[in-house]
Amino acid sequence: MSEQSEVNRRADTSHPDYPEYIAKCRALREECSRKQDIERAKYPDWHGHDHPAGRETRQLEREYYAAIRELKREYAHIFTVDCTPPEE
């Protein structure tokens, strides 16, 4: 599946595999958030946008998004609803 077709498709929520897919997505998000919280906790008194843990948390987000893309490829069969905007 190409990147463009991934963008233009959305999951069929009535598909029998959808609950399993969404559970895996949530588990990945929770794991990423947990790891980010650990990194941010290393600097408890820092609250700015230029947080010292920013580099580590951005890397964790990149890993999360890569895992989500891989999960979408694994569950490509549930992405059947075309949501491409009509051309004018």
mmCIF file with all atom_site columns, N, CA and C in Angstrom, residues 18-64:
data_model
loop_
_atom_site.group_PDB
_atom_site.id
_atom_site.type_symbol
_atom_site.label_atom_id
_atom_site.label_alt_id
_atom_site.label_comp_id
_atom_site.label_asym_id
_atom_site.label_entity_id
_atom_site.label_seq_id
_atom_site.pdbx_PDB_ins_code
_atom_site.Cartn_x
_atom_site.Cartn_y
_atom_site.Cartn_z
_atom_site.occupancy
_atom_site.B_iso_or_equiv
_atom_site.pdbx_formal_charge
_atom_site.auth_seq_id
_atom_site.auth_comp_id
_atom_site.auth_asym_id
_atom_site.auth_atom_id
_atom_site.pdbx_PDB_model_num
ATOM 1   N N  . TYR A 1 18 ? -11.025 -4.904 13.621 1.00 0.00 ? 18 TYR A N  1
ATOM 2   C CA . TYR A 1 18 ? -10.843 -3.533 14.084 1.00 0.00 ? 18 TYR A CA 1
ATOM 3   C C  . TYR A 1 18 ? -10.571 -3.437 15.587 1.00 0.00 ? 18 TYR A C  1
ATOM 4   N N  . PRO A 1 19 ? -11.316 -4.118 16.454 1.00 0.00 ? 19 PRO A N  1
ATOM 5   C CA . PRO A 1 19 ? -11.034 -4.012 17.896 1.00 0.00 ? 19 PRO A CA 1
ATOM 6   C C  . PRO A 1 19 ? -9.601  -4.433 18.261 1.00 0.00 ? 19 PRO A C  1
ATOM 7   N N  . GLU A 1 20 ? -9.107  -5.468 17.609 1.00 0.00 ? 20 GLU A N  1
ATOM 8   C CA . GLU A 1 20 ? -7.733  -5.914 17.846 1.00 0.00 ? 20 GLU A CA 1
ATOM 9   C C  . GLU A 1 20 ? -6.740  -4.851 17.384 1.00 0.00 ? 20 GLU A C  1
ATOM 10  N N  . TYR A 1 21 ? -6.984  -4.269 16.214 1.00 0.00 ? 21 TYR A N  1
ATOM 11  C CA . TYR A 1 21 ? -6.117  -3.218 15.675 1.00 0.00 ? 21 TYR A CA 1
ATOM 12  C C  . TYR A 1 21 ? -6.086  -2.020 16.615 1.00 0.00 ? 21 TYR A C  1
ATOM 13  N N  . ILE A 1 22 ? -7.246  -1.561 17.036 1.00 0.00 ? 22 ILE A N  1
ATOM 14  C CA . ILE A 1 22 ? -7.306  -0.362 17.862 1.00 0.00 ? 22 ILE A CA 1
ATOM 15  C C  . ILE A 1 22 ? -6.697  -0.624 19.237 1.00 0.00 ? 22 ILE A C  1
ATOM 16  N N  . ALA A 1 23 ? -6.830  -1.834 19.752 1.00 0.00 ? 23 ALA A N  1
ATOM 17  C CA . ALA A 1 23 ? -6.214  -2.184 21.036 1.00 0.00 ? 23 ALA A CA 1
ATOM 18  C C  . ALA A 1 23 ? -4.689  -2.120 20.924 1.00 0.00 ? 23 ALA A C  1
ATOM 19  N N  . LYS A 1 24 ? -4.155  -2.601 19.808 1.00 0.00 ? 24 LYS A N  1
ATOM 20  C CA . LYS A 1 24 ? -2.702  -2.533 19.593 1.00 0.00 ? 24 LYS A CA 1
ATOM 21  C C  . LYS A 1 24 ? -2.241  -1.086 19.453 1.00 0.00 ? 24 LYS A C  1
ATOM 22  N N  . CYS A 1 25 ? -3.029  -0.260 18.767 1.00 0.00 ? 25 CYS A N  1
ATOM 23  C CA . CYS A 1 25 ? -2.692  1.161  18.636 1.00 0.00 ? 25 CYS A CA 1
ATOM 24  C C  . CYS A 1 25 ? -2.646  1.832  20.003 1.00 0.00 ? 25 CYS A C  1
ATOM 25  N N  . ARG A 1 26 ? -3.643  1.550  20.817 1.00 0.00 ? 26 ARG A N  1
ATOM 26  C CA . ARG A 1 26 ? -3.695  2.151  22.160 1.00 0.00 ? 26 ARG A CA 1
ATOM 27  C C  . ARG A 1 26 ? -2.528  1.677  23.019 1.00 0.00 ? 26 ARG A C  1
ATOM 28  N N  . ALA A 1 27 ? -2.186  0.401  22.905 1.00 0.00 ? 27 ALA A N  1
ATOM 29  C CA . ALA A 1 27 ? -1.059  -0.122 23.678 1.00 0.00 ? 27 ALA A CA 1
ATOM 30  C C  . ALA A 1 27 ? 0.245   0.556  23.273 1.00 0.00 ? 27 ALA A C  1
ATOM 31  N N  . LEU A 1 28 ? 0.430   0.773  21.972 1.00 0.00 ? 28 LEU A N  1
ATOM 32  C CA . LEU A 1 28 ? 1.615   1.485  21.504 1.00 0.00 ? 28 LEU A CA 1
ATOM 33  C C  . LEU A 1 28 ? 1.646   2.912  22.039 1.00 0.00 ? 28 LEU A C  1
ATOM 34  N N  . ARG A 1 29 ? 0.495   3.589  22.018 1.00 0.00 ? 29 ARG A N  1
ATOM 35  C CA . ARG A 1 29 ? 0.421   4.970  22.509 1.00 0.00 ? 29 ARG A CA 1
ATOM 36  C C  . ARG A 1 29 ? 0.733   5.028  24.003 1.00 0.00 ? 29 ARG A C  1
ATOM 37  N N  . GLU A 1 30 ? 0.177   4.104  24.764 1.00 0.00 ? 30 GLU A N  1
ATOM 38  C CA . GLU A 1 30 ? 0.415   4.074  26.207 1.00 0.00 ? 30 GLU A CA 1
ATOM 39  C C  . GLU A 1 30 ? 1.885   3.820  26.518 1.00 0.00 ? 30 GLU A C  1
ATOM 40  N N  . GLU A 1 31 ? 2.498   2.934  25.776 1.00 0.00 ? 31 GLU A N  1
ATOM 41  C CA . GLU A 1 31 ? 3.919   2.638  25.972 1.00 0.00 ? 31 GLU A CA 1
ATOM 42  C C  . GLU A 1 31 ? 4.771   3.860  25.647 1.00 0.00 ? 31 GLU A C  1
ATOM 43  N N  . CYS A 1 32 ? 4.469   4.532  24.555 1.00 0.00 ? 32 CYS A N  1
ATOM 44  C CA . CYS A 1 32 ? 5.202   5.731  24.178 1.00 0.00 ? 32 CYS A CA 1
ATOM 45  C C  . CYS A 1 32 ? 5.026   6.812  25.251 1.00 0.00 ? 32 CYS A C  1
ATOM 46  N N  . SER A 1 33 ? 3.814   7.027  25.698 1.00 0.00 ? 33 SER A N  1
ATOM 47  C CA . SER A 1 33 ? 3.555   8.037  26.729 1.00 0.00 ? 33 SER A CA 1
ATOM 48  C C  . SER A 1 33 ? 4.291   7.712  28.018 1.00 0.00 ? 33 SER A C  1
ATOM 49  N N  . ARG A 1 34 ? 4.306   6.445  28.384 1.00 0.00 ? 34 ARG A N  1
ATOM 50  C CA . ARG A 1 34 ? 4.999   6.023  29.602 1.00 0.00 ? 34 ARG A CA 1
ATOM 51  C C  . ARG A 1 34 ? 6.493   6.329  29.494 1.00 0.00 ? 34 ARG A C  1
ATOM 52  N N  . LYS A 1 35 ? 7.081   6.001  28.358 1.00 0.00 ? 35 LYS A N  1
ATOM 53  C CA . LYS A 1 35 ? 8.511   6.262  28.155 1.00 0.00 ? 35 LYS A CA 1
ATOM 54  C C  . LYS A 1 35 ? 8.798   7.757  28.136 1.00 0.00 ? 35 LYS A C  1
ATOM 55  N N  . GLN A 1 36 ? 7.914   8.552  27.537 1.00 0.00 ? 36 GLN A N  1
ATOM 56  C CA . GLN A 1 36 ? 8.101   9.999  27.518 1.00 0.00 ? 36 GLN A CA 1
ATOM 57  C C  . GLN A 1 36 ? 8.014   10.573 28.926 1.00 0.00 ? 36 GLN A C  1
ATOM 58  N N  . ASP A 1 37 ? 7.073   10.070 29.707 1.00 0.00 ? 37 ASP A N  1
ATOM 59  C CA . ASP A 1 37 ? 6.947   10.534 31.089 1.00 0.00 ? 37 ASP A CA 1
ATOM 60  C C  . ASP A 1 37 ? 8.210   10.240 31.886 1.00 0.00 ? 37 ASP A C  1
ATOM 61  N N  . ILE A 1 38 ? 8.814   9.092  31.645 1.00 0.00 ? 38 ILE A N  1
ATOM 62  C CA . ILE A 1 38 ? 10.059  8.733  32.330 1.00 0.00 ? 38 ILE A CA 1
ATOM 63  C C  . ILE A 1 38 ? 11.157  9.720  31.966 1.00 0.00 ? 38 ILE A C  1
ATOM 64  N N  . GLU A 1 39 ? 11.256  10.050 30.676 1.00 0.00 ? 39 GLU A N  1
ATOM 65  C CA . GLU A 1 39 ? 12.279  11.003 30.235 1.00 0.00 ? 39 GLU A CA 1
ATOM 66  C C  . GLU A 1 39 ? 12.038  12.386 30.834 1.00 0.00 ? 39 GLU A C  1
ATOM 67  N N  . ARG A 1 40 ? 10.797  12.840 30.814 1.00 0.00 ? 40 ARG A N  1
ATOM 68  C CA . ARG A 1 40 ? 10.483  14.170 31.353 1.00 0.00 ? 40 ARG A CA 1
ATOM 69  C C  . ARG A 1 40 ? 10.681  14.235 32.858 1.00 0.00 ? 40 ARG A C  1
ATOM 70  N N  . ALA A 1 41 ? 10.467  13.119 33.546 1.00 0.00 ? 41 ALA A N  1
ATOM 71  C CA . ALA A 1 41 ? 10.614  13.074 35.003 1.00 0.00 ? 41 ALA A CA 1
ATOM 72  C C  . ALA A 1 41 ? 12.063  13.277 35.438 1.00 0.00 ? 41 ALA A C  1
ATOM 73  N N  . LYS A 1 42 ? 12.991  13.103 34.539 1.00 0.00 ? 42 LYS A N  1
ATOM 74  C CA . LYS A 1 42 ? 14.402  13.320 34.861 1.00 0.00 ? 42 LYS A CA 1
ATOM 75  C C  . LYS A 1 42 ? 14.682  14.797 35.126 1.00 0.00 ? 42 LYS A C  1
ATOM 76  N N  . TYR A 1 43 ? 13.758  15.674 34.703 1.00 0.00 ? 43 TYR A N  1
ATOM 77  C CA . TYR A 1 43 ? 13.901  17.125 34.875 1.00 0.00 ? 43 TYR A CA 1
ATOM 78  C C  . TYR A 1 43 ? 12.605  17.653 35.493 1.00 0.00 ? 43 TYR A C  1
ATOM 79  N N  . PRO A 1 44 ? 12.354  17.365 36.776 1.00 0.00 ? 44 PRO A N  1
ATOM 80  C CA . PRO A 1 44 ? 11.050  17.672 37.380 1.00 0.00 ? 44 PRO A CA 1
ATOM 81  C C  . PRO A 1 44 ? 10.713  19.161 37.473 1.00 0.00 ? 44 PRO A C  1
ATOM 82  N N  . ASP A 1 45 ? 11.706  20.024 37.481 1.00 0.00 ? 45 ASP A N  1
ATOM 83  C CA . ASP A 1 45 ? 11.426  21.450 37.645 1.00 0.00 ? 45 ASP A CA 1
ATOM 84  C C  . ASP A 1 45 ? 11.413  22.225 36.328 1.00 0.00 ? 45 ASP A C  1
ATOM 85  N N  . TRP A 1 46 ? 11.456  21.522 35.215 1.00 0.00 ? 46 TRP A N  1
ATOM 86  C CA . TRP A 1 46 ? 11.510  22.170 33.911 1.00 0.00 ? 46 TRP A CA 1
ATOM 87  C C  . TRP A 1 46 ? 10.137  22.106 33.257 1.00 0.00 ? 46 TRP A C  1
ATOM 88  N N  . HIS A 1 47 ? 9.640   23.265 32.816 1.00 0.00 ? 47 HIS A N  1
ATOM 89  C CA . HIS A 1 47 ? 8.291   23.286 32.237 1.00 0.00 ? 47 HIS A CA 1
ATOM 90  C C  . HIS A 1 47 ? 8.214   24.042 30.919 1.00 0.00 ? 47 HIS A C  1
ATOM 91  N N  . GLY A 1 48 ? 9.328   24.386 30.320 1.00 0.00 ? 48 GLY A N  1
ATOM 92  C CA . GLY A 1 48 ? 9.328   25.154 29.083 1.00 0.00 ? 48 GLY A CA 1
ATOM 93  C C  . GLY A 1 48 ? 9.211   24.300 27.845 1.00 0.00 ? 48 GLY A C  1
ATOM 94  N N  . HIS A 1 49 ? 9.051   24.984 26.703 1.00 0.00 ? 49 HIS A N  1
ATOM 95  C CA . HIS A 1 49 ? 8.974   24.290 25.414 1.00 0.00 ? 49 HIS A CA 1
ATOM 96  C C  . HIS A 1 49 ? 10.316  23.700 25.004 1.00 0.00 ? 49 HIS A C  1
ATOM 97  N N  . ASP A 1 50 ? 11.385  24.255 25.519 1.00 0.00 ? 50 ASP A N  1
ATOM 98  C CA . ASP A 1 50 ? 12.718  23.764 25.179 1.00 0.00 ? 50 ASP A CA 1
ATOM 99  C C  . ASP A 1 50 ? 13.213  22.775 26.241 1.00 0.00 ? 50 ASP A C  1
ATOM 100 N N  . HIS A 1 51 ? 12.351  21.833 26.560 1.00 0.00 ? 51 HIS A N  1
ATOM 101 C CA . HIS A 1 51 ? 12.637  20.840 27.601 1.00 0.00 ? 51 HIS A CA 1
ATOM 102 C C  . HIS A 1 51 ? 13.887  20.037 27.254 1.00 0.00 ? 51 HIS A C  1
ATOM 103 N N  . PRO A 1 52 ? 14.765  19.819 28.248 1.00 0.00 ? 52 PRO A N  1
ATOM 104 C CA . PRO A 1 52 ? 15.990  19.050 27.988 1.00 0.00 ? 52 PRO A CA 1
ATOM 105 C C  . PRO A 1 52 ? 15.744  17.638 27.470 1.00 0.00 ? 52 PRO A C  1
ATOM 106 N N  . ALA A 1 53 ? 14.594  17.067 27.768 1.00 0.00 ? 53 ALA A N  1
ATOM 107 C CA . ALA A 1 53 ? 14.289  15.709 27.305 1.00 0.00 ? 53 ALA A CA 1
ATOM 108 C C  . ALA A 1 53 ? 13.645  15.716 25.923 1.00 0.00 ? 53 ALA A C  1
ATOM 109 N N  . GLY A 1 54 ? 13.567  16.889 25.303 1.00 0.00 ? 54 GLY A N  1
ATOM 110 C CA . GLY A 1 54 ? 12.894  17.005 24.000 1.00 0.00 ? 54 GLY A CA 1
ATOM 111 C C  . GLY A 1 54 ? 13.452  16.084 22.945 1.00 0.00 ? 54 GLY A C  1
ATOM 112 N N  . ARG A 1 55 ? 14.759  15.961 22.875 1.00 0.00 ? 55 ARG A N  1
ATOM 113 C CA . ARG A 1 55 ? 15.372  15.102 21.859 1.00 0.00 ? 55 ARG A CA 1
ATOM 114 C C  . ARG A 1 55 ? 14.937  13.650 22.050 1.00 0.00 ? 55 ARG A C  1
ATOM 115 N N  . GLU A 1 56 ? 14.965  13.194 23.295 1.00 0.00 ? 56 GLU A N  1
ATOM 116 C CA . GLU A 1 56 ? 14.577  11.808 23.578 1.00 0.00 ? 56 GLU A CA 1
ATOM 117 C C  . GLU A 1 56 ? 13.089  11.581 23.310 1.00 0.00 ? 56 GLU A C  1
ATOM 118 N N  . THR A 1 57 ? 12.253  12.544 23.713 1.00 0.00 ? 57 THR A N  1
ATOM 119 C CA . THR A 1 57 ? 10.819  12.347 23.500 1.00 0.00 ? 57 THR A CA 1
ATOM 120 C C  . THR A 1 57 ? 10.461  12.398 22.018 1.00 0.00 ? 57 THR A C  1
ATOM 121 N N  . ARG A 1 58 ? 11.143  13.242 21.252 1.00 0.00 ? 58 ARG A N  1
ATOM 122 C CA . ARG A 1 58 ? 10.882  13.269 19.796 1.00 0.00 ? 58 ARG A CA 1
ATOM 123 C C  . ARG A 1 58 ? 11.283  11.948 19.150 1.00 0.00 ? 58 ARG A C  1
ATOM 124 N N  . GLN A 1 59 ? 12.387  11.379 19.610 1.00 0.00 ? 59 GLN A N  1
ATOM 125 C CA . GLN A 1 59 ? 12.810  10.074 19.075 1.00 0.00 ? 59 GLN A CA 1
ATOM 126 C C  . GLN A 1 59 ? 11.779  9.002  19.414 1.00 0.00 ? 59 GLN A C  1
ATOM 127 N N  . LEU A 1 60 ? 11.246  9.041  20.631 1.00 0.00 ? 60 LEU A N  1
ATOM 128 C CA . LEU A 1 60 ? 10.200  8.091  21.018 1.00 0.00 ? 60 LEU A CA 1
ATOM 129 C C  . LEU A 1 60 ? 8.962   8.263  20.147 1.00 0.00 ? 60 LEU A C  1
ATOM 130 N N  . GLU A 1 61 ? 8.617   9.508  19.828 1.00 0.00 ? 61 GLU A N  1
ATOM 131 C CA . GLU A 1 61 ? 7.470   9.745  18.949 1.00 0.00 ? 61 GLU A CA 1
ATOM 132 C C  . GLU A 1 61 ? 7.727   9.205  17.550 1.00 0.00 ? 61 GLU A C  1
ATOM 133 N N  . ARG A 1 62 ? 8.926   9.392  17.047 1.00 0.00 ? 62 ARG A N  1
ATOM 134 C CA . ARG A 1 62 ? 9.260   8.848  15.722 1.00 0.00 ? 62 ARG A CA 1
ATOM 135 C C  . ARG A 1 62 ? 9.113   7.331  15.717 1.00 0.00 ? 62 ARG A C  1
ATOM 136 N N  . GLU A 1 63 ? 9.596   6.692  16.768 1.00 0.00 ? 63 GLU A N  1
ATOM 137 C CA . GLU A 1 63 ? 9.482   5.237  16.873 1.00 0.00 ? 63 GLU A CA 1
ATOM 138 C C  . GLU A 1 63 ? 8.013   4.821  16.950 1.00 0.00 ? 63 GLU A C  1
ATOM 139 N N  . TYR A 1 64 ? 7.218   5.589  17.693 1.00 0.00 ? 64 TYR A N  1
ATOM 140 C CA . TYR A 1 64 ? 5.792   5.300  17.811 1.00 0.00 ? 64 TYR A CA 1
ATOM 141 C C  . TYR A 1 64 ? 5.111   5.390  16.444 1.00 0.00 ? 64 TYR A C  1
#
